[in-house]
mmCIF file of C-alpha atoms in Angstrom:
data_model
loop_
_atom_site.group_PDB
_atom_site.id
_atom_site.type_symbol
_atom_site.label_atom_id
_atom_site.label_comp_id
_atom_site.label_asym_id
_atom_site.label_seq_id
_atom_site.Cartn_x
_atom_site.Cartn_y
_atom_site.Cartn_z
ATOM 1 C CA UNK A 1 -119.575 -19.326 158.218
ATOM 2 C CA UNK A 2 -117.413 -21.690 159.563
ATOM 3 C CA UNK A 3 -114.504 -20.163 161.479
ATOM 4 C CA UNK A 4 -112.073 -23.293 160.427
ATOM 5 C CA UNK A 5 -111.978 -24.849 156.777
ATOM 6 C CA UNK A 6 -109.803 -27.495 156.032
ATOM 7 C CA UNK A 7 -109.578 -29.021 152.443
ATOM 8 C CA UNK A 8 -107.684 -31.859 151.069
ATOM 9 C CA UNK A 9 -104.421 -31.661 153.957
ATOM 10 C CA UNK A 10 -101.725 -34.037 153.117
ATOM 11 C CA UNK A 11 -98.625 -34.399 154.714
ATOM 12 C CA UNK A 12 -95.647 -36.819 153.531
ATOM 13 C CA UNK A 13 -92.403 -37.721 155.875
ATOM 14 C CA UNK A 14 -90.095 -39.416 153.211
ATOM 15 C CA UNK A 15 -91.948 -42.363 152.132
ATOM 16 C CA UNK A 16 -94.617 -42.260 154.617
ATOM 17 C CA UNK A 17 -97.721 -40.383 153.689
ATOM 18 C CA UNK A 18 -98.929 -39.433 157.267
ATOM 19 C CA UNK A 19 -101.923 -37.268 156.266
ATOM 20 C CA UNK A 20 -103.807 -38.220 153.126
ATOM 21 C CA UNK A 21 -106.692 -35.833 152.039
ATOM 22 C CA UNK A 22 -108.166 -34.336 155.475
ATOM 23 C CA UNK A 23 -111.071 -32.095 155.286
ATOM 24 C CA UNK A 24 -113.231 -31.018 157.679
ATOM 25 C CA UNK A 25 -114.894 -27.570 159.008
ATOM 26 C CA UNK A 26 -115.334 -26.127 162.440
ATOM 27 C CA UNK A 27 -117.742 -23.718 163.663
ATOM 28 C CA UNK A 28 -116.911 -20.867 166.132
ATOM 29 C CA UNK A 29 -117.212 -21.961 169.497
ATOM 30 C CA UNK A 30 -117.355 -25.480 169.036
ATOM 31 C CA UNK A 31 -115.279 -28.031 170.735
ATOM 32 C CA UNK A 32 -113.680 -30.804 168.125
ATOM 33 C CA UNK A 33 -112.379 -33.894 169.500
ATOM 34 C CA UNK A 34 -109.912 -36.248 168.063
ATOM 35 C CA UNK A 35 -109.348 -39.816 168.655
ATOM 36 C CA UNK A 36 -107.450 -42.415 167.343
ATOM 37 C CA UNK A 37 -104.295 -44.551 168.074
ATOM 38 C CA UNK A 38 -100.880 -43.315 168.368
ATOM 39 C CA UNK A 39 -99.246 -42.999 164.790
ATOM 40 C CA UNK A 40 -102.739 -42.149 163.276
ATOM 41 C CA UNK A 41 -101.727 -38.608 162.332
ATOM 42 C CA UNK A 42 -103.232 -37.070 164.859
ATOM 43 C CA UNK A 43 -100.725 -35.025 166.466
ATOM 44 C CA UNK A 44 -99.138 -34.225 162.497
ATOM 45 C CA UNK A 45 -102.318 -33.045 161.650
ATOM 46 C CA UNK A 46 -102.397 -30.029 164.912
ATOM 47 C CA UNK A 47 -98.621 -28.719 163.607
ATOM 48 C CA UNK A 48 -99.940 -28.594 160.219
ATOM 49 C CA UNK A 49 -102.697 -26.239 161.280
ATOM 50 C CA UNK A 50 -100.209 -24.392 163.643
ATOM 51 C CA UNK A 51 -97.635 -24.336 160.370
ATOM 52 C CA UNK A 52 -94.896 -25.941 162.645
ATOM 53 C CA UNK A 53 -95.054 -28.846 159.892
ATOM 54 C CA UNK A 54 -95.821 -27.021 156.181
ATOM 55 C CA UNK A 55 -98.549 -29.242 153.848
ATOM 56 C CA UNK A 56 -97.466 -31.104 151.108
ATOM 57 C CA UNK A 57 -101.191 -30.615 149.644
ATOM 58 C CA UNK A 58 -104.378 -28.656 150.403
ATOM 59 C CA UNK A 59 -105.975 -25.722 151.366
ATOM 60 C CA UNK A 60 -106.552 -23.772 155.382
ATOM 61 C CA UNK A 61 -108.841 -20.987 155.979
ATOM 62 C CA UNK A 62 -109.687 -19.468 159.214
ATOM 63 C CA UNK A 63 -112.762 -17.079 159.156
ATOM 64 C CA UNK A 64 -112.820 -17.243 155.663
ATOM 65 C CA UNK A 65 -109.243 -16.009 154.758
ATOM 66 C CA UNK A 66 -107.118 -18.425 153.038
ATOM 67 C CA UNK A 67 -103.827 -19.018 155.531
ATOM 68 C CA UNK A 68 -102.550 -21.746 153.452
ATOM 69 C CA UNK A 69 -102.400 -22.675 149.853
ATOM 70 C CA UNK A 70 -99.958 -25.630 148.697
ATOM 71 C CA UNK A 71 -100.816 -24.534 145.271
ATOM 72 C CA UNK A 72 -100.214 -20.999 145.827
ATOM 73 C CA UNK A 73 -96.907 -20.166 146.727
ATOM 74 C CA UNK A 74 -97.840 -16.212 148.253
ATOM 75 C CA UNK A 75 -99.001 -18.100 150.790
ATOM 76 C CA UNK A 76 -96.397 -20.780 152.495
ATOM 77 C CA UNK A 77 -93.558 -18.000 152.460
ATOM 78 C CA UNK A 78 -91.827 -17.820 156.573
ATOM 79 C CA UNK A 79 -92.944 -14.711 157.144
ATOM 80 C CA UNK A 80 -96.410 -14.800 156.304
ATOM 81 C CA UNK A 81 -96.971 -18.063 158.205
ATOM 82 C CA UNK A 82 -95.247 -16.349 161.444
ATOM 83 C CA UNK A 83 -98.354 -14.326 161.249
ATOM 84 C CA UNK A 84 -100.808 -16.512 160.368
ATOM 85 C CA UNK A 85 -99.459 -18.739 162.938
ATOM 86 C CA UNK A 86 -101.111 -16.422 165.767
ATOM 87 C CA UNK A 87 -104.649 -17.835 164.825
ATOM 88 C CA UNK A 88 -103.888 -20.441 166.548
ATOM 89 C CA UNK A 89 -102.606 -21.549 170.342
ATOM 90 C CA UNK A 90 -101.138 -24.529 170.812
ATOM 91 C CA UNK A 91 -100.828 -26.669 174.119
ATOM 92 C CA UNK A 92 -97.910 -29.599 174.166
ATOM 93 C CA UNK A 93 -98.736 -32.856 175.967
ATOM 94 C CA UNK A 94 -94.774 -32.241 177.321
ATOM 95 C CA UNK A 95 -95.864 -28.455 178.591
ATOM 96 C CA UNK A 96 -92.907 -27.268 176.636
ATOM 97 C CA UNK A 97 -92.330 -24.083 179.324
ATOM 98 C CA UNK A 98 -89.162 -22.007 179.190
ATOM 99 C CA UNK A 99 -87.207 -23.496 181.999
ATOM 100 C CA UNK A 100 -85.469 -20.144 182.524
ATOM 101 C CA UNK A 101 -88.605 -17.986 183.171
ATOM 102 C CA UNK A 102 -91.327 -18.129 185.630
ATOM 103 C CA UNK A 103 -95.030 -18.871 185.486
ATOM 104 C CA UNK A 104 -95.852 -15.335 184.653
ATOM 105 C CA UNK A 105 -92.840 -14.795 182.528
ATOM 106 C CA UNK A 106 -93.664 -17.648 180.219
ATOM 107 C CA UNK A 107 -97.200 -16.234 179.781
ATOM 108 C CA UNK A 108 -96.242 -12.943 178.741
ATOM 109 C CA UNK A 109 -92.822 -13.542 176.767
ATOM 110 C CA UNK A 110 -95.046 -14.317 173.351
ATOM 111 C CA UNK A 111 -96.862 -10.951 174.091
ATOM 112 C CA UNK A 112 -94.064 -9.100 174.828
ATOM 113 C CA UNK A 113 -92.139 -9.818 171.864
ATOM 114 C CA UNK A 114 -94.754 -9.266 169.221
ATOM 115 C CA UNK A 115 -95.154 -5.859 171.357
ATOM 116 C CA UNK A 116 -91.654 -5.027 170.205
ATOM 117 C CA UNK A 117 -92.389 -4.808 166.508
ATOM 118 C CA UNK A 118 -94.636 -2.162 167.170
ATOM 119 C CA UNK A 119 -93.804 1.427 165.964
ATOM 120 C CA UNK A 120 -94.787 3.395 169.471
ATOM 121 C CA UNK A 121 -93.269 0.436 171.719
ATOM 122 C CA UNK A 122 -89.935 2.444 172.658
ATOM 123 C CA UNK A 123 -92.258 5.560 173.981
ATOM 124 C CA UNK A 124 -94.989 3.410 175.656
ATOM 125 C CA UNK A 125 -92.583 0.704 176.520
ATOM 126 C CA UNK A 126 -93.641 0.581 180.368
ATOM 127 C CA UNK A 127 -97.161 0.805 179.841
ATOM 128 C CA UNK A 128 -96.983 -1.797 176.924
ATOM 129 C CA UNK A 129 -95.294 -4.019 179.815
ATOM 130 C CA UNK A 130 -97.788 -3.504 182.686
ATOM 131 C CA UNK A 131 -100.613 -3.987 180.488
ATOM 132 C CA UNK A 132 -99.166 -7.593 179.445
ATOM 133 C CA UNK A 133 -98.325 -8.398 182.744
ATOM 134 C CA UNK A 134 -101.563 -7.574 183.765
ATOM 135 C CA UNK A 135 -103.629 -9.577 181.265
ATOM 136 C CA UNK A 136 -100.869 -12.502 182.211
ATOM 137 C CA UNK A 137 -101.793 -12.425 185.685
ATOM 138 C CA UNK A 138 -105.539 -12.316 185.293
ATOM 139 C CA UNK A 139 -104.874 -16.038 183.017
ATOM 140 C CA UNK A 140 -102.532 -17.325 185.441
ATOM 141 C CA UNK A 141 -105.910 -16.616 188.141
ATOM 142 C CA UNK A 142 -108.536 -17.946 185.335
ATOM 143 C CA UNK A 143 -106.143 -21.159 186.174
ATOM 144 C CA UNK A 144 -106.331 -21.182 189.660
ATOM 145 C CA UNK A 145 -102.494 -20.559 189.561
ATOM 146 C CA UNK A 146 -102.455 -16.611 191.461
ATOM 147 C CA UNK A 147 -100.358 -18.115 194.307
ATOM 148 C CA UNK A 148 -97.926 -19.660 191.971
ATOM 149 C CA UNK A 149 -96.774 -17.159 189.292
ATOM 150 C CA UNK A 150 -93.271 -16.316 190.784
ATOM 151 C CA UNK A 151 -92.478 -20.340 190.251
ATOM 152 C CA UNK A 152 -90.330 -21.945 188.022
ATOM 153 C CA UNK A 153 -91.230 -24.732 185.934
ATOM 154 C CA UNK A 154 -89.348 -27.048 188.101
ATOM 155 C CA UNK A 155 -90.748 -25.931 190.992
ATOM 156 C CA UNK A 156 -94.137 -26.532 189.493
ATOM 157 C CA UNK A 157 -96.066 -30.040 189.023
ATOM 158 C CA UNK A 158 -97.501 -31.315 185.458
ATOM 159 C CA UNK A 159 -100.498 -30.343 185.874
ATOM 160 C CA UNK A 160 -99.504 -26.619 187.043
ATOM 161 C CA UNK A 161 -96.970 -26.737 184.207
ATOM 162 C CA UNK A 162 -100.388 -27.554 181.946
ATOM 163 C CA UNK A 163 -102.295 -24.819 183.029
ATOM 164 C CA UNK A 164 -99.498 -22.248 182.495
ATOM 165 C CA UNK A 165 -98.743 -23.668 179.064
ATOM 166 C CA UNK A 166 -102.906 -23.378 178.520
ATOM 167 C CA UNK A 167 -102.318 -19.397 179.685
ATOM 168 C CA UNK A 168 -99.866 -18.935 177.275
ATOM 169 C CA UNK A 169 -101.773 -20.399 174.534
ATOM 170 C CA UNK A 170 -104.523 -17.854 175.143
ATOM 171 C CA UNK A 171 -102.435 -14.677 175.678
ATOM 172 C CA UNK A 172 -102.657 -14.001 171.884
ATOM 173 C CA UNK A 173 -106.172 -14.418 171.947
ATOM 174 C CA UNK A 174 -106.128 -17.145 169.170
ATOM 175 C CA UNK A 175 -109.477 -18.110 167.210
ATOM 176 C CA UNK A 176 -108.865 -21.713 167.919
ATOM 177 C CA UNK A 177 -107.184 -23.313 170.432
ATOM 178 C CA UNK A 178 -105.705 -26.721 169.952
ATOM 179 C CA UNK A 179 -104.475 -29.538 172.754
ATOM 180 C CA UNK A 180 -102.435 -32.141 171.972
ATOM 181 C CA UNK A 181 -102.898 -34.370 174.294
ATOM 182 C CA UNK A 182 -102.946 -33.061 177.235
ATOM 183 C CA UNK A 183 -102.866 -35.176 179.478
ATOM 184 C CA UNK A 184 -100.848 -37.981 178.702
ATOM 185 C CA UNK A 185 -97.662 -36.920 180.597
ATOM 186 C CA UNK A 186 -99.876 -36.650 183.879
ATOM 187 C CA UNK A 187 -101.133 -38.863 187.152
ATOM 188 C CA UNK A 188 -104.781 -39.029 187.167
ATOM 189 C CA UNK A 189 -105.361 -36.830 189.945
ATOM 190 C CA UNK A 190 -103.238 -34.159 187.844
ATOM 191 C CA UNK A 191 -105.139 -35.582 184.731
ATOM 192 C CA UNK A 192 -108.694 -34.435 186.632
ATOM 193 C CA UNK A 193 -107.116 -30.543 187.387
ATOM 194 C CA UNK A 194 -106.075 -30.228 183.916
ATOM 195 C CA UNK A 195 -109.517 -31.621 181.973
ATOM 196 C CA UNK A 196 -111.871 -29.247 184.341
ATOM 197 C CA UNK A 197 -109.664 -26.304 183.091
ATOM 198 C CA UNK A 198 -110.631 -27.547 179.486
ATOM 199 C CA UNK A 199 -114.323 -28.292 180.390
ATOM 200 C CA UNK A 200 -114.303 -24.547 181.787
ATOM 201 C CA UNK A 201 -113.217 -23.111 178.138
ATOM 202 C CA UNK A 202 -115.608 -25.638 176.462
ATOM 203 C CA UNK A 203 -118.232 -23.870 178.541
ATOM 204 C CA UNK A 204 -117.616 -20.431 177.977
ATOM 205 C CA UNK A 205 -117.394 -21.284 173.730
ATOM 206 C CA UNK A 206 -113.986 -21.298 173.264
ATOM 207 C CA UNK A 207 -113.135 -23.031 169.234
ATOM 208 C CA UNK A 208 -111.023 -26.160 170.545
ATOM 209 C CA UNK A 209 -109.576 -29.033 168.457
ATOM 210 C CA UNK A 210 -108.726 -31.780 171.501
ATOM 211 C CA UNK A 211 -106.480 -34.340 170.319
ATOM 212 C CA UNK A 212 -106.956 -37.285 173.376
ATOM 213 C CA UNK A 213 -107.123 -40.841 174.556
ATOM 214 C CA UNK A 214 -109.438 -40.117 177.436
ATOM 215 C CA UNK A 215 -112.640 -41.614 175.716
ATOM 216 C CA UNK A 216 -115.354 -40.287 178.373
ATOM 217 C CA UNK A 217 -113.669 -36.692 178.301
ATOM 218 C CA UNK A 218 -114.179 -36.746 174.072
ATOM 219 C CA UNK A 219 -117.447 -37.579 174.416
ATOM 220 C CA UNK A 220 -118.283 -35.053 177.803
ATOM 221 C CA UNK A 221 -116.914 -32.159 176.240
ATOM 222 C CA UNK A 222 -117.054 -32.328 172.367
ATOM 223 C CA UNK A 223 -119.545 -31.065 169.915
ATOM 224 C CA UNK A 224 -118.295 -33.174 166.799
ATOM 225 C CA UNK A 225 -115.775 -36.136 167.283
ATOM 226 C CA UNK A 226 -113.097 -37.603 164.497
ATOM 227 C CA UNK A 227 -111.674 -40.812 164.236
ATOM 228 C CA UNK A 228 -108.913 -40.664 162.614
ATOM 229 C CA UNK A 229 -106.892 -44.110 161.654
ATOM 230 C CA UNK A 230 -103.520 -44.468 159.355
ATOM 231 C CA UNK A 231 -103.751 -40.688 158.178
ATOM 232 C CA UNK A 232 -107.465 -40.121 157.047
ATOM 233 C CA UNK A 233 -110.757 -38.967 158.597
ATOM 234 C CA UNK A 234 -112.237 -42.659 159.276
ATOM 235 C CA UNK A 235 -115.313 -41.323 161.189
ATOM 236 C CA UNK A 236 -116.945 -37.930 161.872
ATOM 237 C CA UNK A 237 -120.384 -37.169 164.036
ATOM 238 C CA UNK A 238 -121.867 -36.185 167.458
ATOM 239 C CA UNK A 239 -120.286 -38.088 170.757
ATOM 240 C CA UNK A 240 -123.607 -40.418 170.182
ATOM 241 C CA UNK A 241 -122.973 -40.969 166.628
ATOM 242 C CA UNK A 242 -119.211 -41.811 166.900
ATOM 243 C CA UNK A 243 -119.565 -43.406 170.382
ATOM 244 C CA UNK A 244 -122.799 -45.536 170.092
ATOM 245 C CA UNK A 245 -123.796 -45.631 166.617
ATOM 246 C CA UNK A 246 -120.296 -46.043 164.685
ATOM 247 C CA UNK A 247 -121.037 -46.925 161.191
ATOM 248 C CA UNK A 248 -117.511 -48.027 160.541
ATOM 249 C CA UNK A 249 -115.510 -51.348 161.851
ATOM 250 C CA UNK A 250 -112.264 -49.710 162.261
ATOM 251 C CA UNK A 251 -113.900 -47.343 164.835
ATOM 252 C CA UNK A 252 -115.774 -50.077 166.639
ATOM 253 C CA UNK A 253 -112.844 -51.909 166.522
ATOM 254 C CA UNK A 254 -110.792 -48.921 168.291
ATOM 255 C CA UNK A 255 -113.097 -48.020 170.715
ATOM 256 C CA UNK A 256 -113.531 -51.707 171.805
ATOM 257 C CA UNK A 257 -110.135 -51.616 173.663
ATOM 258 C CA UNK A 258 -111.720 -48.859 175.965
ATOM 259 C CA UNK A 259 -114.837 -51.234 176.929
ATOM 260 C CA UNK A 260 -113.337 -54.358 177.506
ATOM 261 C CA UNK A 261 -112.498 -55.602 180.584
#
């Protein structure tokens, strides 16, 4: 069974129809990436999964249970998506860190506060605390950031900020995790720390959906690859069908701009 099932996502801004019919399925531990230019609906379509945009239209299941109905309206109430929500981690290309807390505070704050709602927090308050601290600091490590995790985000650089923000998004222990690009607010050299920290979850079968622009990291690390172009799923196959064997123009045509030259 496929642990993500997308059918028929559509998403409208105004006049603009920015997602139009998406549907595709993901299988647990497999690495998805997406490609296409900026304003194809790329980074529209990752808040829709993570609810931070609702659906106009369609339909999301994750391990078979129906998160997300348009048609059903037991479904897209606040609450219920707050939960459902936790299925998923979500990375920023802008890191999106709480300025006011430290690596290891920003890792654990999610944690902590979903700890709160539960009925035997004020007795096992402490222990509650060490155990999420400990679990932070063991991620912050897995990151190569155990030297760092008294910092500030301003005392960090992108790519540390990255690989906290990529901590935090796995503290919940989401099914899938999803980048959005990842890497565009970074220098290549911090570009190179951040995709090996990827390549590292990729290996050890994490569920990822990549949105990027780095063309020989899509094809390196994905199972499947979508093009997506002006809202819909243009092209969908292996990193050799997509990359060598495109059977559309509009993908040859995109992919062009990274082999000229």
């Amino acid at each position: 069974m496929a642990i993500l099932e997308v059918e028929g996502l559509g998403k409208t801004f105004g006049s603009t129809e920015v997602l139009k019919d998406i549907s595709f399925s993901l299988e647990k531990g497999e690495a998805v990436s997406i490609i296409g230019s900026s304003g194809s609906g790329k980074t529209t379509f990752l808040r829709c999964l993570n609810f931070l945009e609702r659906p106009d239209k369609g339909i999301i299941r994750v391990a078979g249970e129906t998160l997300f109905d348009a048609a059903d309206p037991a479904t897209v109430k606040e609450a219920v998506i707050r939960r459902k929500r936790l299925h998923f981690g979500l990375v920023f290309q802008s890191f999106n860190l709480f300025p006011q807390y430290t690596a290891l505070g920003n890792v654990m704050l999610a944690k902590e506060l979903l700890a709160k709602e539960q009925k035997d927090y004020k007795a096992r308050r402490q222990e509650i605390h060490r155990e999420i601290e400990e679990e932070a600091k063991e991620l912050l490590a897995q990151m190569g950031l155990s030297d760092r995790m008294g910092n500030y985000p301003h005392q960090l650089s992108g790519g540390q900020c990255q690989r906290v923000a990529i901590a935090r998004a796995l503290a919940l222990k989401p099914d899938i995790l999803c980048f959005d690009e990842p890497t565009s607010a970074l220098d290549p050299e911090l570009t190179g720390e951040v995709l090996r920290v990827i390549r590292e979850l990729a290996d050890q079968n994490m569920t990822m959906i990549i949105v990027t622009h780095e063309m020989a990291f899509a094809r390196d690390v994905a199972s499947q690859v979508i093009f997506m172009d002006e809202g819909v799923i243009v092209e969908q196959g292996t990193p050799e069908q997509v990359f060598e064997h495109s059977r559309e123009e509009r993908t040859r045509q995109f992919l062009s701009r990274f082999t000229q030259g």
